[in-house]
Every structure is written in structure tokens, then in C-alpha cells.
């Protein structure tokens, strides 16, 4: 009754920075040619289903999910690294208590996956899967090993630069993001059509972690910092009023 | 106003998505045995008609009363009356391109303009060869509210049926054609 007649005020999420994302059709990455839609996307207004989203919590986490070096009886081979950062929205606000999922190849560049069978060794002590929640400041931290580069069949002698896959939920359906974190100065960037599918060089840089000496742990692990920015909110009518000078 | 930051670009989940994203209970938006629950099954095919065996869908929907247990629902966050209702489902495709989600029908939703959105699920599609997720919607057949749905109304009438599931033995079927003839309608959110 009053519920259906009262005006609904919904927070919106800015669409202006979607240009940062790669075009779905990026022919250098061959499988986009038969998988990218040909019709233009249809504009979807942001209503209740879009401005809400799953708030997945502790129930999704195992005790050692954030430490990929301690998920087996022995330690994995490779350079131990700490990967940490903050999840923010486009206005610099923390995204707290939000699920972060990662997966990656082992130090030799091989995934523990049935269809990855290139001649690099599996590591019996490495699964390559991590999960954690951001804290109330949007911070997260994983301990893992430096992933290796790996070959793929996209073009002649193609190699993926070392990367860690990241999956983020934010707080709304509109903020859902899956991306990859890269390592600074990788010589394989220039020949990688997935990295270069992002056309804006500044946007590309946002996928590259930075070496973070201050976060290293002496005689134990190197560290990289990777901040992730999800879409920001449009100003609500109330915020507009506040902003009036 | 606070500082503006550029968003982190999207990248493909790649061919090894399963190790990071598959959940054993992923397909269960509602637990097995929930009264009125059904399966939505569908096949994802590419522009050549070949099945996409390395994709994943995620669904998000209101509960049967048309509410979200979420602080940004301005009507107030409210736990669903269906025990174990998660609202969220996640299912990867098998070698033949099939996914399956176990859920209940969501309720209709009010819009800020005083209209009513017909019952629907939002669906994200991830996969190798998809540099960014694709977003589509699943509507239900024989749903009178579809006729007045403000989203369906904006879609080219010749393509609207790509957003409507078909009845199936244990629920519904909703196929997704990524490209080409009968291409599914995908949305920019
Ligand atoms: Fe990868």
C-alpha cells in the first residue's frame, strides 16, 4: 500500500567510466571473434535488481582460504609473495566486508585444472585458489607464490604475462567485476592481446600491481599492492542538496 | 565531492575459471526440497552454434515477495520468507554448454516511476573469450506482467523472446546465443 505508492529513491552507479573496459570484440584475442555479441547492448535502467546484490560473507570462507601457501601439508615451490590492497569505489570510498576470490597458475605457470596440460610441473602443494573478505576499510590480503607465465594458442608463440585472476562483488549487481592483476614491468605485456584489449594506457596501468617494499616481511616474503576500483555512485538527490554551495 | 578514481578494467575469466569460481552449492539459489522450487536450465552457444563449455552464469533475483535482503532496498532489507533463500546462483557450463540453476520465482518489483517490473532474474555470463561479463535477464513465459514490463518494452519486439524462458519438464529452459542469428539481448548496466 504505502509501500507501492511511496516514491522509491534508488542509488545509481555511474556509467561514465565504462569506457575503461575492453571492447567485447577485440580480434587480437581470437575467441572474442565468435563469442562477442554483434548487436549493440541495450540500455538497462538501474532499478532494484541492479542496485542490490549478493552480500556473501564468512560462510563462504575456509580458515586458510587467504593463504595459498598453507593449504597443503607441505609448502609450494616458488617465490612467496603477499598481495594486498583495498577495494574502493570510484569515489574513493572503501568497499567493506566484500568477497574477493582469486585463482592463479603455480610458480611454473601451470593451473591445477583438467584441461591445462602443457609440459610444466604441477605442484602437489599448490591449488592456486584463494578467498577472503575485505575488512571495514576495504582492505584485503593474500599470501601466495609468484605465478609463472604460460603459453597459449592464440597466436604464434603466445605467452600470457604472469597474472592473478580476481573476482569482486562490491555491494551491488552493477559493481560486479572480474579482472586480472599483473606484475610491474612484465616483458610479455607487448604481445598479450588480453592485457592490451584495454585500449587506454592509463586504464591498463590500473591492472598492474606495484611492488610494495614496505609490506614485505624480512626473510620471508616480497609484497605487491593492488588496489581495485569498482564503479562509483551517482549523487543521490540528498547529496545534491548537501553539495549546494 | 570526494576524489574520482578510474575503475579497474574487466578481463576475461579465461579457460581455467572453474578452479576459482565453481562452488559445489553454486546452482542452489534455494536449497533442495524448497516447496515450489524448479530448475532453469539452458545451453550457451557461440556465433558458430558450437556449445560454450567454459562459461559460467551468475543469477541475482528478488525473493518471491519481491524484496531484497539488502541495505540499499529503500523499502528496508528483509529476510526472505523462503528458508535458505540466497538470491544468488552460480553455475558453470558442461562440455555441451549446459548450465542449471535451482530457484523459485521472484516477485514483481516496483519502479521509481510507479511502474511494475515483471518477475525476472538478472544473469551475468562469464567465459573465455568474454573480456567483460555479459548481462541479460530471464523472464517467465505466460506471465501477464511481461506485457507492461518497462525493460521488455524497450527491447526490439523481434528480439524480446530471447529474454523469455520456455517451459521445461522440471522448470524452464533459457538458452543463450552469444552472437549471430537469434542473438540474446544483452544489457549495458
Ligand atoms: Fe590465467
PDB file of C-alpha atoms in Angstrom, chain A:
ATOM      1  CA  UNK A   1       0.000   0.000   0.000  1.00  0.00           C
ATOM      2  CA  UNK A   2       2.119   2.887   1.207  1.00  0.00           C
ATOM      3  CA  UNK A   3       4.998   0.737   0.019  1.00  0.00           C
ATOM      4  CA  UNK A   4       3.760   0.790  -3.561  1.00  0.00           C
ATOM      5  CA  UNK A   5       2.721   4.416  -3.642  1.00  0.00           C
ATOM      6  CA  UNK A   6       5.716   5.949  -1.902  1.00  0.00           C
ATOM      7  CA  UNK A   7       8.365   7.187  -4.288  1.00  0.00           C
ATOM      8  CA  UNK A   8      11.329   4.829  -4.416  1.00  0.00           C
ATOM      9  CA  UNK A   9      14.698   6.536  -4.232  1.00  0.00           C
ATOM     10  CA  UNK A  10      17.368   4.262  -5.612  1.00  0.00           C
ATOM     11  CA  UNK A  11      21.115   4.868  -5.538  1.00  0.00           C
ATOM     12  CA  UNK A  12      22.547   4.766  -9.047  1.00  0.00           C
ATOM     13  CA  UNK A  13      26.010   3.789 -10.211  1.00  0.00           C
ATOM     14  CA  UNK A  14      27.911   5.946 -12.685  1.00  0.00           C
ATOM     15  CA  UNK A  15      28.183   4.585 -16.181  1.00  0.00           C
ATOM     16  CA  UNK A  16      30.638   7.220 -17.371  1.00  0.00           C
ATOM     17  CA  UNK A  17      33.770   5.190 -16.799  1.00  0.00           C
ATOM     18  CA  UNK A  18      32.684   2.019 -18.542  1.00  0.00           C
ATOM     19  CA  UNK A  19      34.948   3.102 -21.420  1.00  0.00           C
ATOM     20  CA  UNK A  20      37.787   1.838 -19.253  1.00  0.00           C
ATOM     21  CA  UNK A  21      36.692  -1.709 -20.017  1.00  0.00           C
ATOM     22  CA  UNK A  22      37.894  -3.609 -23.063  1.00  0.00           C
ATOM     23  CA  UNK A  23      35.620  -3.815 -26.113  1.00  0.00           C
ATOM     24  CA  UNK A  24      33.963  -7.220 -26.226  1.00  0.00           C
ATOM     25  CA  UNK A  25      35.185  -7.683 -29.776  1.00  0.00           C
ATOM     26  CA  UNK A  26      38.984  -7.488 -29.603  1.00  0.00           C
ATOM     27  CA  UNK A  27      40.102  -9.513 -32.636  1.00  0.00           C
ATOM     28  CA  UNK A  28      43.671  -9.881 -31.385  1.00  0.00           C
ATOM     29  CA  UNK A  29      42.155 -12.174 -28.760  1.00  0.00           C
ATOM     30  CA  UNK A  30      40.815 -14.727 -31.193  1.00  0.00           C
ATOM     31  CA  UNK A  31      37.986 -16.315 -29.254  1.00  0.00           C
ATOM     32  CA  UNK A  32      36.242 -12.933 -28.948  1.00  0.00           C
ATOM     33  CA  UNK A  33      35.550 -13.149 -32.694  1.00  0.00           C
ATOM     34  CA  UNK A  34      32.992 -15.933 -32.290  1.00  0.00           C
ATOM     35  CA  UNK A  35      31.849 -15.065 -28.776  1.00  0.00           C
ATOM     36  CA  UNK A  36      31.342 -11.287 -28.681  1.00  0.00           C
ATOM     37  CA  UNK A  37      27.749 -10.187 -29.343  1.00  0.00           C
ATOM     38  CA  UNK A  38      27.245  -8.330 -32.640  1.00  0.00           C
ATOM     39  CA  UNK A  39      24.161  -6.370 -31.615  1.00  0.00           C
ATOM     40  CA  UNK A  40      24.656  -3.230 -29.553  1.00  0.00           C
ATOM     41  CA  UNK A  41      23.962  -3.607 -25.843  1.00  0.00           C
ATOM     42  CA  UNK A  42      20.521  -2.483 -24.676  1.00  0.00           C
ATOM     43  CA  UNK A  43      20.419   0.218 -22.008  1.00  0.00           C
ATOM     44  CA  UNK A  44      19.203  -1.202 -18.697  1.00  0.00           C
ATOM     45  CA  UNK A  45      17.996   1.356 -16.157  1.00  0.00           C
ATOM     46  CA  UNK A  46      19.308   0.694 -12.665  1.00  0.00           C
ATOM     47  CA  UNK A  47      16.386  -0.389 -10.552  1.00  0.00           C
ATOM     48  CA  UNK A  48      16.005  -2.680  -7.560  1.00  0.00           C
ATOM     49  CA  UNK A  49      17.648  -5.755  -9.061  1.00  0.00           C
ATOM     50  CA  UNK A  50      20.642  -3.756 -10.263  1.00  0.00           C
ATOM     51  CA  UNK A  51      21.352  -1.647  -7.177  1.00  0.00           C
ATOM     52  CA  UNK A  52      21.267  -4.622  -4.840  1.00  0.00           C
ATOM     53  CA  UNK A  53      23.470  -7.700  -4.981  1.00  0.00           C
ATOM     54  CA  UNK A  54      24.632 -10.720  -3.049  1.00  0.00           C
ATOM     55  CA  UNK A  55      26.376  -9.881   0.220  1.00  0.00           C
ATOM     56  CA  UNK A  56      28.423 -13.019   0.621  1.00  0.00           C
ATOM     57  CA  UNK A  57      30.070 -13.373   3.970  1.00  0.00           C
ATOM     58  CA  UNK A  58      32.093 -15.597   6.230  1.00  0.00           C
ATOM     59  CA  UNK A  59      30.045 -18.610   5.269  1.00  0.00           C
ATOM     60  CA  UNK A  60      31.948 -18.752   2.000  1.00  0.00           C
ATOM     61  CA  UNK A  61      35.374 -18.865   3.613  1.00  0.00           C
ATOM     62  CA  UNK A  62      37.556 -21.646   4.914  1.00  0.00           C
ATOM     63  CA  UNK A  63      40.132 -20.907   7.575  1.00  0.00           C
ATOM     64  CA  UNK A  64      43.159 -20.917   5.232  1.00  0.00           C
ATOM     65  CA  UNK A  65      41.497 -19.622   2.090  1.00  0.00           C
ATOM     66  CA  UNK A  66      43.503 -16.378   2.225  1.00  0.00           C
ATOM     67  CA  UNK A  67      46.869 -18.186   2.442  1.00  0.00           C
ATOM     68  CA  UNK A  68      47.596 -20.209  -0.676  1.00  0.00           C
ATOM     69  CA  UNK A  69      50.911 -21.388   0.776  1.00  0.00           C
ATOM     70  CA  UNK A  70      49.313 -23.226   3.694  1.00  0.00           C
ATOM     71  CA  UNK A  71      46.536 -25.214   2.052  1.00  0.00           C
ATOM     72  CA  UNK A  72      48.527 -28.456   1.887  1.00  0.00           C
ATOM     73  CA  UNK A  73      50.810 -30.498   4.127  1.00  0.00           C
ATOM     74  CA  UNK A  74      53.913 -29.006   2.529  1.00  0.00           C
ATOM     75  CA  UNK A  75      54.805 -25.597   1.143  1.00  0.00           C
ATOM     76  CA  UNK A  76      54.526 -24.814  -2.566  1.00  0.00           C
ATOM     77  CA  UNK A  77      57.571 -24.084  -4.717  1.00  0.00           C
ATOM     78  CA  UNK A  78      58.171 -20.526  -5.824  1.00  0.00           C
ATOM     79  CA  UNK A  79      58.724 -17.004  -4.598  1.00  0.00           C
ATOM     80  CA  UNK A  80      56.430 -16.329  -1.656  1.00  0.00           C
ATOM     81  CA  UNK A  81      54.533 -13.041  -2.049  1.00  0.00           C
ATOM     82  CA  UNK A  82      51.967 -11.020  -0.165  1.00  0.00           C
ATOM     83  CA  UNK A  83      49.296  -9.493  -2.385  1.00  0.00           C
ATOM     84  CA  UNK A  84      47.281  -6.857  -0.621  1.00  0.00           C
ATOM     85  CA  UNK A  85      45.341  -3.694  -1.254  1.00  0.00           C
ATOM     86  CA  UNK A  86      41.996  -2.022  -0.905  1.00  0.00           C
ATOM     87  CA  UNK A  87      38.724  -2.384  -2.719  1.00  0.00           C
ATOM     88  CA  UNK A  88      37.305   1.087  -3.349  1.00  0.00           C
ATOM     89  CA  UNK A  89      34.507   2.586  -5.347  1.00  0.00           C
ATOM     90  CA  UNK A  90      35.025   5.286  -7.949  1.00  0.00           C
ATOM     91  CA  UNK A  91      34.679   7.968  -5.295  1.00  0.00           C
ATOM     92  CA  UNK A  92      37.457   6.511  -3.175  1.00  0.00           C
ATOM     93  CA  UNK A  93      35.091   5.023  -0.627  1.00  0.00           C
ATOM     94  CA  UNK A  94      36.029   1.680   0.899  1.00  0.00           C
ATOM     95  CA  UNK A  95      34.017  -1.361  -0.111  1.00  0.00           C
ATOM     96  CA  UNK A  96      33.888  -3.208   3.223  1.00  0.00           C
ATOM     97  CA  UNK A  97      33.036  -6.826   4.045  1.00  0.00           C
ATOM     98  CA  UNK A  98      33.017  -7.875   0.420  1.00  0.00           C
ATOM     99  CA  UNK A  99      34.064 -11.220  -1.013  1.00  0.00           C
ATOM    100  CA  UNK A 100      37.306 -11.334  -3.029  1.00  0.00           C
ATOM    101  CA  UNK A 101      38.132 -14.511  -4.932  1.00  0.00           C
ATOM    102  CA  UNK A 102      41.422 -15.256  -6.703  1.00  0.00           C
ATOM    103  CA  UNK A 103      42.860 -18.066  -8.791  1.00  0.00           C
ATOM    104  CA  UNK A 104      46.215 -18.453 -10.465  1.00  0.00           C
ATOM    105  CA  UNK A 105      48.831 -20.718 -12.026  1.00  0.00           C
ATOM    106  CA  UNK A 106      51.616 -22.162  -9.885  1.00  0.00           C
ATOM    107  CA  UNK A 107      55.213 -20.946  -9.953  1.00  0.00           C
ATOM    108  CA  UNK A 108      55.858 -22.948 -13.118  1.00  0.00           C
ATOM    109  CA  UNK A 109      52.892 -21.380 -14.909  1.00  0.00           C
ATOM    110  CA  UNK A 110      50.549 -24.359 -14.682  1.00  0.00           C
ATOM    111  CA  UNK A 111      46.971 -24.379 -13.379  1.00  0.00           C
ATOM    112  CA  UNK A 112      45.594 -27.245 -11.368  1.00  0.00           C
ATOM    113  CA  UNK A 113      42.887 -27.752 -13.957  1.00  0.00           C
ATOM    114  CA  UNK A 114      41.954 -30.783 -16.049  1.00  0.00           C
ATOM    115  CA  UNK A 115      42.444 -29.022 -19.380  1.00  0.00           C
ATOM    116  CA  UNK A 116      45.787 -27.380 -18.564  1.00  0.00           C
ATOM    117  CA  UNK A 117      48.365 -29.947 -19.633  1.00  0.00           C
ATOM    118  CA  UNK A 118      51.294 -28.047 -21.085  1.00  0.00           C
ATOM    119  CA  UNK A 119      54.629 -29.578 -20.042  1.00  0.00           C
ATOM    120  CA  UNK A 120      55.232 -27.643 -16.845  1.00  0.00           C
ATOM    121  CA  UNK A 121      55.048 -29.412 -13.490  1.00  0.00           C
ATOM    122  CA  UNK A 122      52.072 -29.390 -11.180  1.00  0.00           C
ATOM    123  CA  UNK A 123      52.903 -28.654  -7.570  1.00  0.00           C
ATOM    124  CA  UNK A 124      51.343 -31.105  -5.111  1.00  0.00           C
ATOM    125  CA  UNK A 125      51.355 -28.338  -2.513  1.00  0.00           C
ATOM    126  CA  UNK A 126      49.580 -25.683  -4.519  1.00  0.00           C
ATOM    127  CA  UNK A 127      45.949 -25.419  -5.541  1.00  0.00           C
ATOM    128  CA  UNK A 128      46.039 -21.795  -6.650  1.00  0.00           C
ATOM    129  CA  UNK A 129      42.678 -20.702  -5.221  1.00  0.00           C
ATOM    130  CA  UNK A 130      42.071 -18.037  -2.583  1.00  0.00           C
ATOM    131  CA  UNK A 131      39.129 -16.251  -0.968  1.00  0.00           C
ATOM    132  CA  UNK A 132      38.821 -13.550   1.622  1.00  0.00           C
ATOM    133  CA  UNK A 133      36.579 -10.708   2.758  1.00  0.00           C
ATOM    134  CA  UNK A 134      37.611  -7.078   2.791  1.00  0.00           C
ATOM    135  CA  UNK A 135      37.724  -5.563   6.279  1.00  0.00           C
ATOM    136  CA  UNK A 136      35.807  -2.458   7.359  1.00  0.00           C
ATOM    137  CA  UNK A 137      38.363  -0.284   5.494  1.00  0.00           C
ATOM    138  CA  UNK A 138      38.052  -2.310   2.315  1.00  0.00           C
ATOM    139  CA  UNK A 139      41.434  -3.957   2.846  1.00  0.00           C
ATOM    140  CA  UNK A 140      42.291  -7.489   1.801  1.00  0.00           C
ATOM    141  CA  UNK A 141      45.449  -9.595   1.905  1.00  0.00           C
ATOM    142  CA  UNK A 142      46.529 -12.888   0.386  1.00  0.00           C
ATOM    143  CA  UNK A 143      49.722 -14.883   0.796  1.00  0.00           C
ATOM    144  CA  UNK A 144      50.652 -16.851  -2.298  1.00  0.00           C
ATOM    145  CA  UNK A 145      53.543 -17.567  -4.655  1.00  0.00           C
ATOM    146  CA  UNK A 146      54.541 -15.611  -7.735  1.00  0.00           C
ATOM    147  CA  UNK A 147      52.671 -17.243 -10.648  1.00  0.00           C
ATOM    148  CA  UNK A 148      54.627 -18.206 -13.752  1.00  0.00           C
ATOM    149  CA  UNK A 149      53.867 -17.111 -17.300  1.00  0.00           C
ATOM    150  CA  UNK A 150      52.255 -19.726 -19.525  1.00  0.00           C
ATOM    151  CA  UNK A 151      51.880 -20.361 -23.251  1.00  0.00           C
ATOM    152  CA  UNK A 152      48.548 -20.402 -25.058  1.00  0.00           C
ATOM    153  CA  UNK A 153      47.499 -20.970 -28.619  1.00  0.00           C
ATOM    154  CA  UNK A 154      46.086 -17.568 -29.519  1.00  0.00           C
ATOM    155  CA  UNK A 155      48.885 -16.593 -31.903  1.00  0.00           C
ATOM    156  CA  UNK A 156      52.339 -17.839 -32.800  1.00  0.00           C
ATOM    157  CA  UNK A 157      54.423 -18.369 -29.656  1.00  0.00           C
ATOM    158  CA  UNK A 158      51.879 -16.614 -27.461  1.00  0.00           C
ATOM    159  CA  UNK A 159      52.537 -16.309 -23.719  1.00  0.00           C
ATOM    160  CA  UNK A 160      50.330 -14.839 -21.030  1.00  0.00           C
ATOM    161  CA  UNK A 161      52.159 -12.431 -18.732  1.00  0.00           C
ATOM    162  CA  UNK A 162      52.115 -13.628 -15.133  1.00  0.00           C
ATOM    163  CA  UNK A 163      48.769 -12.743 -13.572  1.00  0.00           C
ATOM    164  CA  UNK A 164      46.323 -13.497 -10.795  1.00  0.00           C
ATOM    165  CA  UNK A 165      42.607 -13.671 -11.606  1.00  0.00           C
ATOM    166  CA  UNK A 166      40.444 -11.548  -9.279  1.00  0.00           C
ATOM    167  CA  UNK A 167      36.672 -11.713  -8.765  1.00  0.00           C
ATOM    168  CA  UNK A 168      34.854  -8.953  -6.845  1.00  0.00           C
ATOM    169  CA  UNK A 169      31.241  -8.426  -5.893  1.00  0.00           C
ATOM    170  CA  UNK A 170      31.087  -4.969  -4.358  1.00  0.00           C
ATOM    171  CA  UNK A 171      27.658  -4.290  -2.891  1.00  0.00           C
ATOM    172  CA  UNK A 172      25.509  -4.167  -5.988  1.00  0.00           C
ATOM    173  CA  UNK A 173      24.930  -6.152  -9.164  1.00  0.00           C
ATOM    174  CA  UNK A 174      26.225  -3.137 -11.106  1.00  0.00           C
ATOM    175  CA  UNK A 175      29.612  -3.364  -9.356  1.00  0.00           C
ATOM    176  CA  UNK A 176      30.418  -6.992 -10.156  1.00  0.00           C
ATOM    177  CA  UNK A 177      33.905  -7.234 -11.637  1.00  0.00           C
ATOM    178  CA  UNK A 178      36.238  -9.987 -12.777  1.00  0.00           C
ATOM    179  CA  UNK A 179      39.724  -8.850 -13.727  1.00  0.00           C
ATOM    180  CA  UNK A 180      43.364  -9.901 -13.714  1.00  0.00           C
ATOM    181  CA  UNK A 181      46.219  -8.483 -11.690  1.00  0.00           C
ATOM    182  CA  UNK A 182      49.553  -8.190 -13.487  1.00  0.00           C
ATOM    183  CA  UNK A 183      53.094  -7.624 -12.223  1.00  0.00           C
ATOM    184  CA  UNK A 184      55.071  -4.442 -12.926  1.00  0.00           C
ATOM    185  CA  UNK A 185      57.437  -4.318 -15.882  1.00  0.00           C
ATOM    186  CA  UNK A 186      56.466  -7.667 -17.383  1.00  0.00           C
ATOM    187  CA  UNK A 187      58.245  -8.048 -20.751  1.00  0.00           C
ATOM    188  CA  UNK A 188      55.323 -10.116 -22.057  1.00  0.00           C
ATOM    189  CA  UNK A 189      52.835  -7.219 -21.968  1.00  0.00           C
ATOM    190  CA  UNK A 190      53.622  -6.079 -25.503  1.00  0.00           C
ATOM    191  CA  UNK A 191      52.473  -9.328 -27.125  1.00  0.00           C
ATOM    192  CA  UNK A 192      49.446 -10.033 -24.914  1.00  0.00           C
ATOM    193  CA  UNK A 193      46.099  -9.229 -26.567  1.00  0.00           C
ATOM    194  CA  UNK A 194      44.159  -9.686 -23.325  1.00  0.00           C
ATOM    195  CA  UNK A 195      46.155  -7.070 -21.406  1.00  0.00           C
ATOM    196  CA  UNK A 196      46.126  -4.799 -24.460  1.00  0.00           C
ATOM    197  CA  UNK A 197      42.389  -5.245 -25.047  1.00  0.00           C
ATOM    198  CA  UNK A 198      42.117  -2.333 -22.618  1.00  0.00           C
ATOM    199  CA  UNK A 199      42.899   0.484 -25.005  1.00  0.00           C
ATOM    200  CA  UNK A 200      43.515   3.322 -22.607  1.00  0.00           C
ATOM    201  CA  UNK A 201      47.107   3.008 -21.339  1.00  0.00           C
ATOM    202  CA  UNK A 202      46.175   4.633 -18.034  1.00  0.00           C
ATOM    203  CA  UNK A 203      43.364   2.150 -17.534  1.00  0.00           C
ATOM    204  CA  UNK A 204      45.772  -0.689 -18.352  1.00  0.00           C
ATOM    205  CA  UNK A 205      48.097   0.542 -15.628  1.00  0.00           C
ATOM    206  CA  UNK A 206      45.270   0.096 -13.138  1.00  0.00           C
ATOM    207  CA  UNK A 207      45.563  -3.676 -13.655  1.00  0.00           C
ATOM    208  CA  UNK A 208      49.242  -3.667 -12.720  1.00  0.00           C
ATOM    209  CA  UNK A 209      50.161  -4.156  -9.075  1.00  0.00           C
ATOM    210  CA  UNK A 210      53.041  -2.156  -7.669  1.00  0.00           C
ATOM    211  CA  UNK A 211      55.953  -3.596  -5.773  1.00  0.00           C
ATOM    212  CA  UNK A 212      55.500  -2.638  -2.129  1.00  0.00           C
ATOM    213  CA  UNK A 213      58.723  -2.911  -0.206  1.00  0.00           C
ATOM    214  CA  UNK A 214      57.158  -1.544   2.965  1.00  0.00           C
ATOM    215  CA  UNK A 215      54.788  -4.517   3.082  1.00  0.00           C
ATOM    216  CA  UNK A 216      57.451  -7.178   2.562  1.00  0.00           C
ATOM    217  CA  UNK A 217      58.290  -9.392   5.525  1.00  0.00           C
ATOM    218  CA  UNK A 218      62.025  -9.677   6.116  1.00  0.00           C
ATOM    219  CA  UNK A 219      63.451 -13.109   5.400  1.00  0.00           C
ATOM    220  CA  UNK A 220      60.011 -14.331   4.490  1.00  0.00           C
ATOM    221  CA  UNK A 221      58.058 -12.733   1.607  1.00  0.00           C
ATOM    222  CA  UNK A 222      58.030  -9.997  -1.039  1.00  0.00           C
ATOM    223  CA  UNK A 223      54.895  -7.896  -1.420  1.00  0.00           C
ATOM    224  CA  UNK A 224      52.726  -6.288  -4.068  1.00  0.00           C
ATOM    225  CA  UNK A 225      49.947  -3.792  -3.640  1.00  0.00           C
ATOM    226  CA  UNK A 226      46.870  -3.966  -5.855  1.00  0.00           C
ATOM    227  CA  UNK A 227      44.013  -1.555  -5.233  1.00  0.00           C
ATOM    228  CA  UNK A 228      40.814  -2.325  -7.088  1.00  0.00           C
ATOM    229  CA  UNK A 229      38.284   0.327  -8.036  1.00  0.00           C
ATOM    230  CA  UNK A 230      34.654  -0.603  -8.628  1.00  0.00           C
ATOM    231  CA  UNK A 231      32.073   1.768 -10.065  1.00  0.00           C
ATOM    232  CA  UNK A 232      31.190   4.828  -8.031  1.00  0.00           C
ATOM    233  CA  UNK A 233      27.747   6.036  -7.136  1.00  0.00           C
ATOM    234  CA  UNK A 234      25.768   8.756  -8.748  1.00  0.00           C
ATOM    235  CA  UNK A 235      24.924  11.524  -6.365  1.00  0.00           C
ATOM    236  CA  UNK A 236      21.586  10.941  -4.683  1.00  0.00           C
ATOM    237  CA  UNK A 237      19.080  13.810  -4.513  1.00  0.00           C
ATOM    238  CA  UNK A 238      20.047  14.323  -0.883  1.00  0.00           C
ATOM    239  CA  UNK A 239      23.736  14.546  -1.654  1.00  0.00           C
ATOM    240  CA  UNK A 240      22.951  17.097  -4.354  1.00  0.00           C
ATOM    241  CA  UNK A 241      21.389  19.321  -1.743  1.00  0.00           C
ATOM    242  CA  UNK A 242      24.373  18.911   0.530  1.00  0.00           C
ATOM    243  CA  UNK A 243      26.675  19.857  -2.299  1.00  0.00           C
ATOM    244  CA  UNK A 244      24.929  23.162  -2.937  1.00  0.00           C
ATOM    245  CA  UNK A 245      27.277  25.963  -2.031  1.00  0.00           C
TER     246      UNK A 245
END
